[in-house]
PDB file of N, CA and C in Angstrom:
ATOM      1  N   UNK A  15      35.368  17.146 -15.032  1.00 88.00           N
ATOM      2  CA  UNK A  15      36.223  17.761 -16.018  1.00 88.00           C
ATOM      3  C   UNK A  15      36.772  19.059 -15.436  1.00 88.00           C
ATOM      4  N   UNK A  16      38.043  19.308 -15.692  1.00 95.00           N
ATOM      5  CA  UNK A  16      38.676  20.511 -15.165  1.00 95.00           C
ATOM      6  C   UNK A  16      39.756  20.958 -16.143  1.00 95.00           C
ATOM      7  N   UNK A  17      39.693  22.220 -16.550  1.00 97.00           N
ATOM      8  CA  UNK A  17      40.710  22.762 -17.442  1.00 97.00           C
ATOM      9  C   UNK A  17      40.146  23.189 -18.779  1.00 97.00           C
ATOM     10  N   UNK A  18      41.058  23.414 -19.731  1.00 98.00           N
ATOM     11  CA  UNK A  18      40.689  23.891 -21.061  1.00 98.00           C
ATOM     12  C   UNK A  18      39.860  22.860 -21.818  1.00 98.00           C
ATOM     13  N   UNK A  19      38.924  23.378 -22.642  1.00 98.00           N
ATOM     14  CA  UNK A  19      38.099  22.530 -23.492  1.00 98.00           C
ATOM     15  C   UNK A  19      38.140  23.105 -24.898  1.00 98.00           C
ATOM     16  N   UNK A  20      38.395  22.240 -25.892  1.00 97.00           N
ATOM     17  CA  UNK A  20      38.392  22.666 -27.292  1.00 97.00           C
ATOM     18  C   UNK A  20      37.711  21.604 -28.130  1.00 97.00           C
ATOM     19  N   UNK A  21      36.934  22.079 -29.096  1.00 95.00           N
ATOM     20  CA  UNK A  21      36.252  21.190 -30.030  1.00 95.00           C
ATOM     21  C   UNK A  21      36.437  21.777 -31.424  1.00 95.00           C
ATOM     22  N   UNK A  22      36.659  20.897 -32.428  1.00 94.00           N
ATOM     23  CA  UNK A  22      36.958  21.340 -33.785  1.00 94.00           C
ATOM     24  C   UNK A  22      35.988  20.722 -34.778  1.00 94.00           C
ATOM     25  N   UNK A  23      35.739  21.446 -35.896  1.00 92.00           N
ATOM     26  CA  UNK A  23      34.991  20.880 -37.010  1.00 92.00           C
ATOM     27  C   UNK A  23      35.889  19.898 -37.753  1.00 92.00           C
ATOM     28  N   UNK A  24      35.291  19.061 -38.582  1.00 90.00           N
ATOM     29  CA  UNK A  24      36.052  18.086 -39.359  1.00 90.00           C
ATOM     30  C   UNK A  24      37.093  18.777 -40.229  1.00 90.00           C
ATOM     31  N   UNK A  25      36.772  19.977 -40.751  1.00 82.00           N
ATOM     32  CA  UNK A  25      37.724  20.709 -41.599  1.00 82.00           C
ATOM     33  C   UNK A  25      38.805  21.409 -40.783  1.00 82.00           C
ATOM     34  N   UNK A  26      38.859  21.130 -39.492  1.00 77.00           N
ATOM     35  CA  UNK A  26      39.863  21.636 -38.557  1.00 77.00           C
ATOM     36  C   UNK A  26      39.650  23.078 -38.108  1.00 77.00           C
ATOM     37  N   UNK A  27      38.530  23.686 -38.487  1.00 85.00           N
ATOM     38  CA  UNK A  27      38.221  25.015 -37.972  1.00 85.00           C
ATOM     39  C   UNK A  27      37.714  24.912 -36.543  1.00 85.00           C
ATOM     40  N   UNK A  28      37.900  25.956 -35.734  1.00 91.00           N
ATOM     41  CA  UNK A  28      37.437  25.899 -34.342  1.00 91.00           C
ATOM     42  C   UNK A  28      35.914  25.883 -34.250  1.00 91.00           C
ATOM     43  N   UNK A  29      35.391  25.138 -33.299  1.00 95.00           N
ATOM     44  CA  UNK A  29      33.952  25.062 -33.058  1.00 95.00           C
ATOM     45  C   UNK A  29      33.620  25.616 -31.679  1.00 95.00           C
ATOM     46  N   UNK A  30      34.356  25.177 -30.647  1.00 97.00           N
ATOM     47  CA  UNK A  30      34.125  25.618 -29.269  1.00 97.00           C
ATOM     48  C   UNK A  30      35.459  25.693 -28.543  1.00 97.00           C
ATOM     49  N   UNK A  31      35.623  26.753 -27.765  1.00 98.00           N
ATOM     50  CA  UNK A  31      36.767  26.859 -26.859  1.00 98.00           C
ATOM     51  C   UNK A  31      36.267  27.416 -25.540  1.00 98.00           C
ATOM     52  N   UNK A  32      36.674  26.806 -24.452  1.00 98.00           N
ATOM     53  CA  UNK A  32      36.240  27.273 -23.145  1.00 98.00           C
ATOM     54  C   UNK A  32      37.055  26.650 -22.030  1.00 98.00           C
ATOM     55  N   UNK A  33      36.547  26.779 -20.824  1.00 98.00           N
ATOM     56  CA  UNK A  33      37.268  26.310 -19.644  1.00 98.00           C
ATOM     57  C   UNK A  33      36.268  25.754 -18.637  1.00 98.00           C
ATOM     58  N   UNK A  34      36.607  24.625 -18.055  1.00 98.00           N
ATOM     59  CA  UNK A  34      35.804  24.029 -16.988  1.00 98.00           C
ATOM     60  C   UNK A  34      36.525  24.183 -15.660  1.00 98.00           C
ATOM     61  N   UNK A  35      35.789  24.546 -14.648  1.00 97.00           N
ATOM     62  CA  UNK A  35      36.295  24.612 -13.276  1.00 97.00           C
ATOM     63  C   UNK A  35      35.502  23.583 -12.476  1.00 97.00           C
ATOM     64  N   UNK A  36      36.132  22.485 -12.155  1.00 96.00           N
ATOM     65  CA  UNK A  36      35.492  21.412 -11.383  1.00 96.00           C
ATOM     66  C   UNK A  36      34.146  20.985 -11.977  1.00 96.00           C
ATOM     67  N   UNK A  37      34.144  20.761 -13.291  1.00 97.00           N
ATOM     68  CA  UNK A  37      32.962  20.250 -13.973  1.00 97.00           C
ATOM     69  C   UNK A  37      31.940  21.287 -14.395  1.00 97.00           C
ATOM     70  N   UNK A  38      32.201  22.561 -14.123  1.00 97.00           N
ATOM     71  CA  UNK A  38      31.258  23.624 -14.484  1.00 97.00           C
ATOM     72  C   UNK A  38      31.916  24.600 -15.453  1.00 97.00           C
ATOM     73  N   UNK A  39      31.125  25.068 -16.444  1.00 98.00           N
ATOM     74  CA  UNK A  39      31.656  26.079 -17.356  1.00 98.00           C
ATOM     75  C   UNK A  39      32.057  27.297 -16.542  1.00 98.00           C
ATOM     76  N   UNK A  40      33.210  27.865 -16.915  1.00 98.00           N
ATOM     77  CA  UNK A  40      33.731  29.004 -16.170  1.00 98.00           C
ATOM     78  C   UNK A  40      34.499  29.902 -17.131  1.00 98.00           C
ATOM     79  N   UNK A  41      34.419  31.197 -16.897  1.00 98.00           N
ATOM     80  CA  UNK A  41      35.121  32.209 -17.691  1.00 98.00           C
ATOM     81  C   UNK A  41      34.534  32.300 -19.099  1.00 98.00           C
ATOM     82  N   UNK A  42      35.330  32.721 -20.079  1.00 98.00           N
ATOM     83  CA  UNK A  42      34.838  33.012 -21.426  1.00 98.00           C
ATOM     84  C   UNK A  42      34.811  31.752 -22.288  1.00 98.00           C
ATOM     85  N   UNK A  43      33.680  31.524 -22.942  1.00 98.00           N
ATOM     86  CA  UNK A  43      33.516  30.435 -23.895  1.00 98.00           C
ATOM     87  C   UNK A  43      33.263  31.050 -25.262  1.00 98.00           C
ATOM     88  N   UNK A  44      33.873  30.501 -26.309  1.00 98.00           N
ATOM     89  CA  UNK A  44      33.712  30.988 -27.679  1.00 98.00           C
ATOM     90  C   UNK A  44      33.143  29.866 -28.543  1.00 98.00           C
ATOM     91  N   UNK A  45      32.189  30.225 -29.412  1.00 97.00           N
ATOM     92  CA  UNK A  45      31.529  29.270 -30.301  1.00 97.00           C
ATOM     93  C   UNK A  45      31.549  29.830 -31.721  1.00 97.00           C
ATOM     94  N   UNK A  46      31.760  28.964 -32.710  1.00 93.00           N
ATOM     95  CA  UNK A  46      31.743  29.352 -34.117  1.00 93.00           C
ATOM     96  C   UNK A  46      30.879  28.375 -34.884  1.00 93.00           C
ATOM     97  N   UNK A  47      30.224  28.863 -35.958  1.00 86.00           N
ATOM     98  CA  UNK A  47      29.535  27.936 -36.846  1.00 86.00           C
ATOM     99  C   UNK A  47      30.019  28.141 -38.272  1.00 86.00           C
ATOM    100  N   UNK A  48      29.531  27.285 -39.179  1.00 77.00           N
ATOM    101  CA  UNK A  48      30.008  27.307 -40.563  1.00 77.00           C
ATOM    102  C   UNK A  48      29.601  28.568 -41.315  1.00 77.00           C
ATOM    103  N   UNK A  49      28.606  29.284 -40.831  1.00 73.00           N
ATOM    104  CA  UNK A  49      28.106  30.481 -41.515  1.00 73.00           C
ATOM    105  C   UNK A  49      28.859  31.749 -41.147  1.00 73.00           C
ATOM    106  N   UNK A  50      29.834  31.656 -40.277  1.00 63.00           N
ATOM    107  CA  UNK A  50      30.542  32.844 -39.844  1.00 63.00           C
ATOM    108  C   UNK A  50      29.934  33.475 -38.614  1.00 63.00           C
ATOM    109  N   UNK A  51      28.971  32.806 -38.035  1.00 82.00           N
ATOM    110  CA  UNK A  51      28.306  33.283 -36.821  1.00 82.00           C
ATOM    111  C   UNK A  51      29.213  32.984 -35.632  1.00 82.00           C
ATOM    112  N   UNK A  52      29.394  33.959 -34.770  1.00 92.00           N
ATOM    113  CA  UNK A  52      30.295  33.814 -33.634  1.00 92.00           C
ATOM    114  C   UNK A  52      29.570  34.244 -32.364  1.00 92.00           C
ATOM    115  N   UNK A  53      29.773  33.472 -31.288  1.00 95.00           N
ATOM    116  CA  UNK A  53      29.117  33.786 -30.021  1.00 95.00           C
ATOM    117  C   UNK A  53      30.122  33.609 -28.894  1.00 95.00           C
ATOM    118  N   UNK A  54      30.075  34.537 -27.950  1.00 97.00           N
ATOM    119  CA  UNK A  54      30.901  34.444 -26.753  1.00 97.00           C
ATOM    120  C   UNK A  54      29.981  34.433 -25.541  1.00 97.00           C
ATOM    121  N   UNK A  55      30.285  33.572 -24.589  1.00 97.00           N
ATOM    122  CA  UNK A  55      29.500  33.499 -23.360  1.00 97.00           C
ATOM    123  C   UNK A  55      30.426  33.640 -22.163  1.00 97.00           C
ATOM    124  N   UNK A  56      29.978  34.409 -21.181  1.00 96.00           N
ATOM    125  CA  UNK A  56      30.732  34.539 -19.931  1.00 96.00           C
ATOM    126  C   UNK A  56      30.038  33.702 -18.865  1.00 96.00           C
ATOM    127  N   UNK A  57      30.771  32.752 -18.312  1.00 97.00           N
ATOM    128  CA  UNK A  57      30.250  31.843 -17.289  1.00 97.00           C
ATOM    129  C   UNK A  57      30.990  32.053 -15.985  1.00 97.00           C
ATOM    130  N   UNK A  58      30.279  31.868 -14.884  1.00 96.00           N
ATOM    131  CA  UNK A  58      30.893  31.910 -13.550  1.00 96.00           C
ATOM    132  C   UNK A  58      30.416  30.693 -12.779  1.00 96.00           C
ATOM    133  N   UNK A  59      31.286  29.713 -12.691  1.00 96.00           N
ATOM    134  CA  UNK A  59      31.002  28.465 -11.967  1.00 96.00           C
ATOM    135  C   UNK A  59      29.651  27.864 -12.348  1.00 96.00           C
ATOM    136  N   UNK A  60      29.430  27.716 -13.662  1.00 96.00           N
ATOM    137  CA  UNK A  60      28.232  27.066 -14.163  1.00 96.00           C
ATOM    138  C   UNK A  60      27.033  27.961 -14.375  1.00 96.00           C
ATOM    139  N   UNK A  61      27.154  29.243 -14.077  1.00 95.00           N
ATOM    140  CA  UNK A  61      26.047  30.195 -14.251  1.00 95.00           C
ATOM    141  C   UNK A  61      26.377  31.125 -15.419  1.00 95.00           C
ATOM    142  N   UNK A  62      25.487  31.180 -16.416  1.00 95.00           N
ATOM    143  CA  UNK A  62      25.677  32.048 -17.574  1.00 95.00           C
ATOM    144  C   UNK A  62      25.326  33.488 -17.208  1.00 95.00           C
ATOM    145  N   UNK A  63      26.266  34.417 -17.456  1.00 93.00           N
ATOM    146  CA  UNK A  63      26.024  35.823 -17.148  1.00 93.00           C
ATOM    147  C   UNK A  63      25.778  36.652 -18.400  1.00 93.00           C
ATOM    148  N   UNK A  64      26.680  36.604 -19.336  1.00 94.00           N
ATOM    149  CA  UNK A  64      26.578  37.450 -20.523  1.00 94.00           C
ATOM    150  C   UNK A  64      26.801  36.623 -21.777  1.00 94.00           C
ATOM    151  N   UNK A  65      26.144  37.049 -22.864  1.00 95.00           N
ATOM    152  CA  UNK A  65      26.349  36.442 -24.173  1.00 95.00           C
ATOM    153  C   UNK A  65      26.519  37.565 -25.182  1.00 95.00           C
ATOM    154  N   UNK A  66      27.502  37.419 -26.058  1.00 96.00           N
ATOM    155  CA  UNK A  66      27.753  38.378 -27.130  1.00 96.00           C
ATOM    156  C   UNK A  66      27.768  37.611 -28.438  1.00 96.00           C
ATOM    157  N   UNK A  67      26.985  38.080 -29.413  1.00 94.00           N
ATOM    158  CA  UNK A  67      26.876  37.393 -30.695  1.00 94.00           C
ATOM    159  C   UNK A  67      27.305  38.314 -31.823  1.00 94.00           C
ATOM    160  N   UNK A  68      27.986  37.726 -32.811  1.00 94.00           N
ATOM    161  CA  UNK A  68      28.459  38.457 -33.981  1.00 94.00           C
ATOM    162  C   UNK A  68      28.127  37.642 -35.216  1.00 94.00           C
ATOM    163  N   UNK A  69      27.463  38.286 -36.177  1.00 91.00           N
ATOM    164  CA  UNK A  69      27.132  37.627 -37.434  1.00 91.00           C
ATOM    165  C   UNK A  69      27.799  38.403 -38.559  1.00 91.00           C
ATOM    166  N   UNK A  70      28.275  37.672 -39.576  1.00 89.00           N
ATOM    167  CA  UNK A  70      29.031  38.289 -40.660  1.00 89.00           C
ATOM    168  C   UNK A  70      28.378  38.016 -42.005  1.00 89.00           C
ATOM    169  N   UNK A  71      28.548  38.971 -42.952  1.00 89.00           N
ATOM    170  CA  UNK A  71      28.149  38.754 -44.334  1.00 89.00           C
ATOM    171  C   UNK A  71      29.148  37.805 -44.987  1.00 89.00           C
ATOM    172  N   UNK A  72      28.784  37.273 -46.156  1.00 85.00           N
ATOM    173  CA  UNK A  72      29.690  36.375 -46.871  1.00 85.00           C
ATOM    174  C   UNK A  72      30.988  37.067 -47.260  1.00 85.00           C
ATOM    175  N   UNK A  73      30.957  38.410 -47.419  1.00 86.00           N
ATOM    176  CA  UNK A  73      32.172  39.135 -47.785  1.00 86.00           C
ATOM    177  C   UNK A  73      33.087  39.400 -46.586  1.00 86.00           C
ATOM    178  N   UNK A  74      32.689  38.912 -45.404  1.00 85.00           N
ATOM    179  CA  UNK A  74      33.523  39.059 -44.214  1.00 85.00           C
ATOM    180  C   UNK A  74      33.203  40.272 -43.361  1.00 85.00           C
ATOM    181  N   UNK A  75      32.358  41.180 -43.873  1.00 90.00           N
ATOM    182  CA  UNK A  75      31.986  42.367 -43.102  1.00 90.00           C
ATOM    183  C   UNK A  75      31.025  41.978 -41.969  1.00 90.00           C
ATOM    184  N   UNK A  76      31.164  42.677 -40.858  1.00 92.00           N
ATOM    185  CA  UNK A  76      30.277  42.450 -39.720  1.00 92.00           C
ATOM    186  C   UNK A  76      28.848  42.850 -40.090  1.00 92.00           C
ATOM    187  N   UNK A  77      27.888  41.965 -39.816  1.00 93.00           N
ATOM    188  CA  UNK A  77      26.480  42.217 -40.131  1.00 93.00           C
ATOM    189  C   UNK A  77      25.704  42.667 -38.901  1.00 93.00           C
ATOM    190  N   UNK A  78      25.935  42.004 -37.758  1.00 94.00           N
ATOM    191  CA  UNK A  78      25.155  42.314 -36.563  1.00 94.00           C
ATOM    192  C   UNK A  78      25.951  42.012 -35.301  1.00 94.00           C
ATOM    193  N   UNK A  79      25.763  42.871 -34.287  1.00 95.00           N
ATOM    194  CA  UNK A  79      26.316  42.657 -32.947  1.00 95.00           C
ATOM    195  C   UNK A  79      25.146  42.656 -31.974  1.00 95.00           C
ATOM    196  N   UNK A  80      25.101  41.670 -31.100  1.00 95.00           N
ATOM    197  CA  UNK A  80      24.004  41.577 -30.135  1.00 95.00           C
ATOM    198  C   UNK A  80      24.555  41.143 -28.785  1.00 95.00           C
ATOM    199  N   UNK A  81      23.874  41.561 -27.721  1.00 95.00           N
ATOM    200  CA  UNK A  81      24.309  41.138 -26.385  1.00 95.00           C
ATOM    201  C   UNK A  81      23.094  40.771 -25.536  1.00 95.00           C
ATOM    202  N   UNK A  82      23.331  39.832 -24.629  1.00 94.00           N
ATOM    203  CA  UNK A  82      22.301  39.347 -23.714  1.00 94.00           C
ATOM    204  C   UNK A  82      22.878  39.302 -22.307  1.00 94.00           C
ATOM    205  N   UNK A  83      22.034  39.510 -21.342  1.00 91.00           N
ATOM    206  CA  UNK A  83      22.403  39.339 -19.939  1.00 91.00           C
ATOM    207  C   UNK A  83      21.319  38.473 -19.317  1.00 91.00           C
ATOM    208  N   UNK A  84      21.723  37.404 -18.670  1.00 84.00           N
ATOM    209  CA  UNK A  84      20.765  36.445 -18.108  1.00 84.00           C
ATOM    210  C   UNK A  84      19.751  35.988 -19.158  1.00 84.00           C
ATOM    211  N   UNK A  85      20.251  35.768 -20.379  1.00 83.00           N
ATOM    212  CA  UNK A  85      19.482  35.250 -21.522  1.00 83.00           C
ATOM    213  C   UNK A  85      18.408  36.193 -22.042  1.00 83.00           C
ATOM    214  N   UNK A  86      18.471  37.470 -21.659  1.00 88.00           N
ATOM    215  CA  UNK A  86      17.535  38.477 -22.165  1.00 88.00           C
ATOM    216  C   UNK A  86      18.321  39.541 -22.921  1.00 88.00           C
ATOM    217  N   UNK A  87      17.689  40.119 -23.960  1.00 92.00           N
ATOM    218  CA  UNK A  87      18.348  41.181 -24.716  1.00 92.00           C
ATOM    219  C   UNK A  87      18.845  42.246 -23.757  1.00 92.00           C
ATOM    220  N   UNK A  88      20.063  42.729 -24.025  1.00 93.00           N
ATOM    221  CA  UNK A  88      20.665  43.689 -23.110  1.00 93.00           C
ATOM    222  C   UNK A  88      21.560  44.639 -23.894  1.00 93.00           C
ATOM    223  N   UNK A  89      21.495  45.900 -23.540  1.00 92.00           N
ATOM    224  CA  UNK A  89      22.384  46.881 -24.152  1.00 92.00           C
ATOM    225  C   UNK A  89      22.007  47.203 -25.585  1.00 92.00           C
ATOM    226  N   UNK A  90      22.944  47.833 -26.278  1.00 92.00           N
ATOM    227  CA  UNK A  90      22.712  48.248 -27.652  1.00 92.00           C
ATOM    228  C   UNK A  90      22.978  47.097 -28.608  1.00 92.00           C
ATOM    229  N   UNK A  91      22.165  47.035 -29.647  1.00 93.00           N
ATOM    230  CA  UNK A  91      22.368  46.084 -30.728  1.00 93.00           C
ATOM    231  C   UNK A  91      22.709  46.897 -31.968  1.00 93.00           C
ATOM    232  N   UNK A  92      23.561  46.364 -32.802  1.00 95.00           N
ATOM    233  CA  UNK A  92      23.984  47.074 -34.003  1.00 95.00           C
ATOM    234  C   UNK A  92      23.808  46.188 -35.223  1.00 95.00           C
ATOM    235  N   UNK A  93      23.319  46.794 -36.326  1.00 95.00           N
ATOM    236  CA  UNK A  93      23.232  46.129 -37.628  1.00 95.00           C
ATOM    237  C   UNK A  93      23.971  46.991 -38.634  1.00 95.00           C
ATOM    238  N   UNK A  94      24.682  46.329 -39.539  1.00 96.00           N
ATOM    239  CA  UNK A  94      25.501  47.032 -40.516  1.00 96.00           C
ATOM    240  C   UNK A  94      25.123  46.612 -41.930  1.00 96.00           C
ATOM    241  N   UNK A  95      25.386  47.508 -42.889  1.00 93.00           N
ATOM    242  CA  UNK A  95      25.200  47.203 -44.298  1.00 93.00           C
ATOM    243  C   UNK A  95      26.369  46.347 -44.779  1.00 93.00           C
ATOM    244  N   UNK A  96      26.209  45.683 -45.922  1.00 91.00           N
ATOM    245  CA  UNK A  96      27.294  44.830 -46.431  1.00 91.00           C
ATOM    246  C   UNK A  96      28.618  45.560 -46.659  1.00 91.00           C
ATOM    247  N   UNK A  97      28.565  46.890 -46.851  1.00 85.00           N
ATOM    248  CA  UNK A  97      29.816  47.635 -47.054  1.00 85.00           C
ATOM    249  C   UNK A  97      30.463  48.053 -45.733  1.00 85.00           C
ATOM    250  N   UNK A  98      29.861  47.668 -44.612  1.00 76.00           N
ATOM    251  CA  UNK A  98      30.443  47.971 -43.306  1.00 76.00           C
ATOM    252  C   UNK A  98      29.871  49.201 -42.628  1.00 76.00           C
ATOM    253  N   UNK A  99      28.994  49.951 -43.297  1.00 78.00           N
ATOM    254  CA  UNK A  99      28.392  51.149 -42.697  1.00 78.00           C
ATOM    255  C   UNK A  99      27.119  50.823 -41.954  1.00 78.00           C
TER     256      UNK A  99
END
């Protein structure tokens, strides 16, 4: 597989977007779930480097930001109240 990759939920919302380079995940991949949870992964020729996760409250406000490097917690993590503070 080589090139853009996209996958959609039955309701036509995005599920996965990314890119393959000669059969290996490469560059930025984005994932969404039905709960408003969003994750981004940075790949380099099949090797996962960074992951960034975002979770949202039902009102659309950002609830949590998290980051990982080599699948381990990395950097600052942030949690927010439902009003955005």
